[in-house]
Tab-separated table of C-alpha atoms and ligand atoms in Angstrom:
chain	number	residue	atom	x	y	z
A	1	MET	CA	72.609	-182.296	32.509
A	2	GLY	CA	68.896	-182.708	31.989
A	3	SER	CA	65.728	-183.626	33.927
A	4	LEU	CA	65.750	-184.313	37.728
A	5	THR	CA	63.006	-186.520	39.248
A	6	VAL	CA	62.921	-185.902	43.007
A	7	PRO	CA	61.830	-188.477	45.468
A	8	ALA	CA	58.240	-188.506	46.244
A	9	CYS	CA	58.899	-187.786	50.088
A	10	VAL	CA	60.037	-184.281	49.119
A	11	SER	CA	57.415	-181.791	50.197
A	12	THR	CA	59.577	-178.672	50.440
A	13	VAL	CA	62.005	-176.685	48.219
A	14	LEU	CA	64.891	-174.734	49.904
A	15	LEU	CA	66.454	-172.205	47.592
A	16	ASP	CA	69.708	-170.495	47.473
A	17	ILE	CA	69.617	-166.953	45.875
A	18	GLU	CA	72.880	-165.832	44.137
A	19	GLY	CA	73.989	-168.032	41.414
A	20	THR	CA	70.601	-169.893	41.856
A	21	THR	CA	67.436	-167.807	41.511
A	22	THR	CA	69.464	-164.608	40.699
A	23	PRO	CA	72.511	-163.829	38.695
A	24	ILE	CA	75.679	-163.830	40.885
A	25	THR	CA	76.377	-160.549	39.394
A	26	PHE	CA	73.381	-158.896	40.899
A	27	VAL	CA	75.081	-157.967	44.086
A	28	LYS	CA	78.213	-157.004	42.678
A	29	GLU	CA	77.070	-155.247	39.676
A	30	ILE	CA	74.030	-153.589	40.679
A	31	LEU	CA	73.518	-153.377	44.326
A	32	PHE	CA	77.066	-152.436	45.465
A	33	PRO	CA	77.642	-149.890	42.669
A	34	TYR	CA	74.159	-148.148	43.641
A	35	ILE	CA	75.609	-147.585	47.123
A	36	GLN	CA	78.642	-145.949	45.565
A	37	ASP	CA	76.788	-143.975	43.145
A	38	ASN	CA	74.085	-142.779	45.407
A	39	VAL	CA	75.287	-142.284	49.016
A	40	LYS	CA	75.974	-138.766	48.875
A	41	GLU	CA	72.573	-138.053	47.378
A	42	TYR	CA	70.942	-140.350	50.026
A	43	LEU	CA	72.797	-138.446	52.785
A	44	GLU	CA	71.819	-135.224	51.551
A	45	ASN	CA	68.169	-136.174	51.229
A	46	HIS	CA	67.686	-137.923	54.513
A	47	TRP	CA	70.213	-136.040	56.833
A	48	GLN	CA	67.428	-134.545	58.897
A	49	GLU	CA	66.121	-137.982	59.691
A	50	GLU	CA	66.771	-139.772	63.027
A	51	GLU	CA	67.539	-143.071	61.143
A	52	CYS	CA	70.264	-141.506	59.169
A	53	GLN	CA	71.737	-139.717	62.011
A	54	GLU	CA	71.870	-143.017	63.777
A	55	ASP	CA	73.786	-144.465	60.822
A	56	VAL	CA	76.204	-141.593	60.689
A	57	ARG	CA	76.873	-142.017	64.302
A	58	HIS	CA	77.638	-145.798	63.869
A	59	LEU	CA	79.919	-145.011	61.059
A	60	ARG	CA	81.762	-142.598	63.282
A	61	LEU	CA	82.150	-145.002	66.083
A	62	GLN	CA	83.531	-147.413	63.541
A	63	ALA	CA	85.898	-144.953	62.072
A	64	GLU	CA	87.331	-144.322	65.518
A	65	LYS	CA	88.321	-148.055	65.743
A	66	ASP	CA	89.544	-148.081	62.215
A	67	CYS	CA	91.903	-145.123	62.471
A	68	GLU	CA	95.100	-147.372	62.604
A	69	LEU	CA	94.229	-148.991	59.181
A	70	ASP	CA	96.021	-148.289	56.019
A	71	GLY	CA	94.163	-145.504	53.880
A	72	PHE	CA	91.675	-144.769	56.739
A	73	VAL	CA	89.367	-141.921	56.001
A	74	PRO	CA	88.070	-140.077	59.051
A	75	ILE	CA	84.434	-138.622	59.446
A	76	PRO	CA	84.688	-135.040	60.618
A	77	MET	CA	83.029	-134.176	63.993
A	78	ASN	CA	79.478	-132.846	64.304
A	79	GLN	CA	80.637	-129.091	64.938
A	80	THR	CA	81.763	-129.331	61.119
A	81	GLU	CA	79.840	-127.877	58.302
A	82	VAL	CA	77.200	-130.571	57.309
A	83	GLN	CA	78.585	-130.734	53.723
A	84	GLN	CA	82.042	-131.605	54.972
A	85	ILE	CA	80.686	-134.206	57.389
A	86	ILE	CA	78.712	-135.683	54.450
A	87	GLN	CA	81.720	-135.765	52.240
A	88	GLY	CA	83.644	-137.385	54.886
A	89	VAL	CA	80.819	-140.222	55.302
A	90	VAL	CA	81.001	-140.650	51.409
A	91	ASP	CA	84.566	-140.979	51.326
A	92	ASN	CA	84.598	-143.513	54.497
A	93	VAL	CA	81.870	-145.565	52.795
A	94	HIS	CA	83.761	-145.676	49.447
A	95	TRP	CA	86.963	-146.558	51.386
A	96	GLN	CA	85.414	-149.441	53.345
A	97	MET	CA	83.695	-150.700	50.291
A	98	SER	CA	86.821	-150.665	48.236
A	99	LEU	CA	88.488	-153.032	51.011
A	100	ASP	CA	85.168	-155.214	51.059
A	101	ARG	CA	84.570	-154.595	54.619
A	102	LYS	CA	81.394	-155.963	56.133
A	103	THR	CA	81.238	-153.778	59.271
A	104	THR	CA	77.958	-153.625	61.076
A	105	ALA	CA	77.890	-149.751	60.478
A	106	LEU	CA	78.407	-150.038	56.894
A	107	LYS	CA	75.837	-152.845	56.328
A	108	GLN	CA	73.296	-150.910	58.321
A	109	LEU	CA	73.550	-147.807	56.079
A	110	GLN	CA	73.553	-150.002	53.165
A	111	GLY	CA	70.408	-151.609	54.166
A	112	HIS	CA	68.545	-148.426	54.500
A	113	MET	CA	69.751	-147.304	51.097
A	114	TRP	CA	68.505	-150.468	49.401
A	115	ARG	CA	65.210	-150.398	51.175
A	116	ALA	CA	64.621	-146.926	49.732
A	117	ALA	CA	66.002	-147.713	46.308
A	118	TYR	CA	63.695	-150.789	46.122
A	119	ALA	CA	60.701	-149.135	47.420
A	120	SER	CA	61.166	-146.185	44.989
A	121	GLY	CA	61.748	-148.707	42.032
A	122	GLN	CA	65.357	-147.610	41.420
A	123	VAL	CA	66.429	-151.037	41.945
A	124	LYS	CA	64.611	-154.180	41.247
A	125	GLY	CA	65.590	-157.801	42.339
A	126	GLU	CA	66.623	-159.949	39.472
A	127	VAL	CA	65.305	-163.374	38.936
A	128	TYR	CA	66.038	-165.900	36.087
A	129	ALA	CA	63.167	-166.303	33.549
A	130	ASP	CA	62.579	-170.096	34.825
A	131	VAL	CA	61.962	-169.091	38.436
A	132	VAL	CA	58.614	-167.563	38.794
A	133	PRO	CA	57.000	-170.311	36.495
A	134	ALA	CA	58.497	-172.999	38.642
A	135	LEU	CA	57.606	-171.404	41.957
A	136	ARG	CA	54.070	-171.165	40.741
A	137	LYS	CA	53.955	-174.750	39.621
A	138	TRP	CA	55.509	-176.174	42.875
A	139	LYS	CA	53.114	-174.183	44.873
A	140	GLU	CA	50.239	-175.377	43.017
A	141	ALA	CA	51.560	-178.960	43.529
A	142	GLY	CA	51.454	-178.273	47.222
A	143	LYS	CA	54.808	-177.651	48.001
A	144	LYS	CA	56.407	-175.407	50.677
A	145	LEU	CA	59.039	-173.020	49.552
A	146	TYR	CA	61.828	-171.390	51.584
A	147	ILE	CA	64.870	-169.444	51.042
A	148	PHE	CA	68.241	-169.849	52.604
A	149	SER	CA	70.850	-167.264	51.702
A	150	SER	CA	73.892	-165.435	53.296
A	151	GLY	CA	71.974	-162.171	52.663
A	152	SER	CA	70.047	-160.874	55.499
A	153	VAL	CA	66.280	-161.868	55.724
A	154	GLU	CA	65.387	-158.149	55.284
A	155	ALA	CA	67.438	-158.053	52.052
A	156	GLN	CA	66.085	-161.437	50.855
A	157	LYS	CA	62.609	-159.758	51.261
A	158	LEU	CA	63.345	-156.741	49.488
A	159	LEU	CA	64.924	-158.809	46.536
A	160	PHE	CA	61.556	-160.804	46.152
A	161	GLY	CA	59.376	-158.300	47.421
A	162	TYR	CA	60.547	-155.581	44.705
A	163	SER	CA	61.565	-158.105	41.799
A	164	ILE	CA	61.389	-157.444	38.113
A	165	GLU	CA	58.401	-159.857	38.127
A	166	GLY	CA	56.650	-158.008	40.804
A	167	ASP	CA	56.131	-159.130	44.546
A	168	LEU	CA	57.098	-162.777	44.794
A	169	LEU	CA	57.000	-163.111	48.672
A	170	GLU	CA	53.666	-164.760	48.425
A	171	TYR	CA	55.403	-167.916	47.088
A	172	PHE	CA	57.575	-168.420	50.183
A	173	GLN	CA	56.535	-169.671	53.666
A	174	GLY	CA	59.716	-168.345	55.091
A	175	HIS	CA	63.227	-167.047	55.020
A	176	PHE	CA	66.673	-168.183	56.438
A	177	ASP	CA	69.988	-166.308	56.742
A	178	THR	CA	73.210	-167.229	58.380
A	179	THR	CA	71.748	-166.497	61.855
A	180	VAL	CA	70.558	-170.113	61.619
A	181	GLY	CA	74.141	-171.098	60.786
A	182	LEU	CA	76.675	-171.035	58.025
A	183	LYS	CA	75.537	-172.530	54.510
A	184	VAL	CA	78.707	-174.952	54.539
A	185	GLU	CA	77.469	-176.645	57.719
A	186	SER	CA	75.295	-179.441	57.988
A	187	GLU	CA	73.838	-178.429	61.348
A	188	SER	CA	72.249	-175.479	59.773
A	189	TYR	CA	70.126	-177.639	57.458
A	190	ARG	CA	69.096	-179.752	60.452
A	191	LYS	CA	67.900	-176.625	62.308
A	192	ILE	CA	66.004	-175.401	59.124
A	193	ALA	CA	64.191	-178.695	58.845
A	194	ASP	CA	63.290	-178.258	62.577
A	195	HIS	CA	62.119	-174.758	62.145
A	196	ILE	CA	59.925	-175.945	59.103
A	197	GLY	CA	58.754	-178.836	61.094
A	198	CYS	CA	59.728	-181.557	58.779
A	199	SER	CA	62.485	-184.059	58.281
A	200	THR	CA	65.643	-183.041	56.080
A	201	GLU	CA	64.622	-185.941	53.907
A	202	ASN	CA	61.381	-183.960	52.881
A	203	ILE	CA	63.650	-181.097	51.566
A	204	LEU	CA	65.063	-180.408	48.226
A	205	PHE	CA	67.991	-177.833	48.649
A	206	LEU	CA	69.059	-176.039	45.260
A	207	THR	CA	72.276	-174.035	45.372
A	208	ASP	CA	75.243	-173.362	42.980
A	209	ILE	CA	77.797	-174.088	45.542
A	210	THR	CA	79.250	-177.665	45.973
A	211	ARG	CA	80.323	-177.027	49.661
A	212	GLU	CA	76.605	-176.080	50.432
A	213	ALA	CA	75.110	-178.969	48.741
A	214	GLU	CA	77.609	-181.277	50.456
A	215	ALA	CA	76.458	-180.038	53.870
A	216	ALA	CA	72.793	-180.209	52.987
A	217	GLU	CA	73.139	-183.662	51.642
A	218	GLU	CA	75.090	-184.853	54.775
A	219	ALA	CA	72.166	-183.288	56.837
A	220	GLY	CA	69.856	-185.673	54.691
A	221	MET	CA	68.485	-183.437	52.147
A	222	THR	CA	68.122	-184.122	48.262
A	223	VAL	CA	70.189	-181.538	46.613
A	224	ALA	CA	70.873	-180.276	43.005
A	225	LEU	CA	73.561	-177.947	41.702
A	226	VAL	CA	72.244	-175.084	39.685
A	227	VAL	CA	74.398	-174.002	36.781
A	228	ARG	CA	73.796	-170.377	35.532
A	229	PRO	CA	75.671	-168.118	33.516
A	230	GLY	CA	78.432	-166.406	35.260
A	231	ASN	CA	78.586	-169.031	38.059
A	232	ALA	CA	82.105	-170.336	39.087
A	233	ALA	CA	82.826	-173.227	37.037
A	234	LEU	CA	82.626	-176.561	38.608
A	235	THR	CA	85.295	-179.329	38.296
A	236	ASP	CA	84.566	-182.492	36.706
A	237	GLU	CA	84.506	-184.196	40.058
A	238	GLU	CA	81.999	-181.772	41.211
A	239	LYS	CA	79.919	-182.369	38.278
A	240	GLY	CA	79.988	-186.031	38.702
A	241	ASN	CA	79.015	-186.134	42.384
A	242	TYR	CA	75.630	-184.069	42.203
A	243	PRO	CA	72.754	-183.750	39.828
A	244	LEU	CA	73.080	-180.651	37.672
A	245	ILE	CA	70.342	-178.304	36.442
A	246	THR	CA	70.519	-175.209	34.118
A	247	SER	CA	66.970	-174.335	34.747
A	248	PHE	CA	64.218	-174.850	37.403
A	249	GLU	CA	62.108	-176.433	34.573
A	250	GLN	CA	64.304	-179.591	34.826
A	251	ILE	CA	62.973	-180.433	38.152
A	252	THR	CA	59.898	-182.711	38.486
A	253	LEU	CA	58.280	-182.976	41.806
A	254	HIS	CA	55.598	-185.209	42.775
A	255	PRO	CA	52.425	-183.666	43.856
A	256	VAL	CA	51.925	-183.755	47.662
A	257	GLN	CA	49.168	-186.464	48.330
B	1	MG	MG1	74.746	-169.123	45.749
């Protein structure tokens, strides 16, 4: 592990988020607990808003489909007292989250809650200390910077727009999520290069996940595996197959001519 000199043809850096720019624990230990701890208060404060009613309507439709599942928590009908409906929604959200479900209805409410939490400063996106200095340096060297994460583009923009180091969105030319394809599929990386308007050979992809690195490399990108505290341990074979870095400081990029 040490310094990594990237081929001169690399003009663009594509970054993963979790385990790369941001501790892998951020989502599990900050974002998800935020929902569990605040869903009741959020519903009480936003109940009169159209968006909140729409979220509840979608959760109720989902609940109708879920009624056969183990431990199912129903949401009372609209004729019921508001406090009882809210409690039903709270219990249903906790139940879905305890099963790590990713229903559209749940994700929609979570997205709206996170947006409010970031905007009010209750939640701030975490980035490792070496990230912003590197982004600044790469930008000054004329590199283009993009994000590719399985979190939605909207969630990515919140994390970087309201980060512990302020608004970082100015550093990025664009964001990709899994609407372009899965992160473990080479085709996704070819499509990203097409969207950016360059060859995959012009792109350096940084990630903590070997299967993603493999897919990007197969598509023709230069890759490095990022080793951060709390990331899943790499096998000796994985360590041998890819350049490893523990900090973005270790990357040397040639200035764009
Ligand atoms: Mg990752």
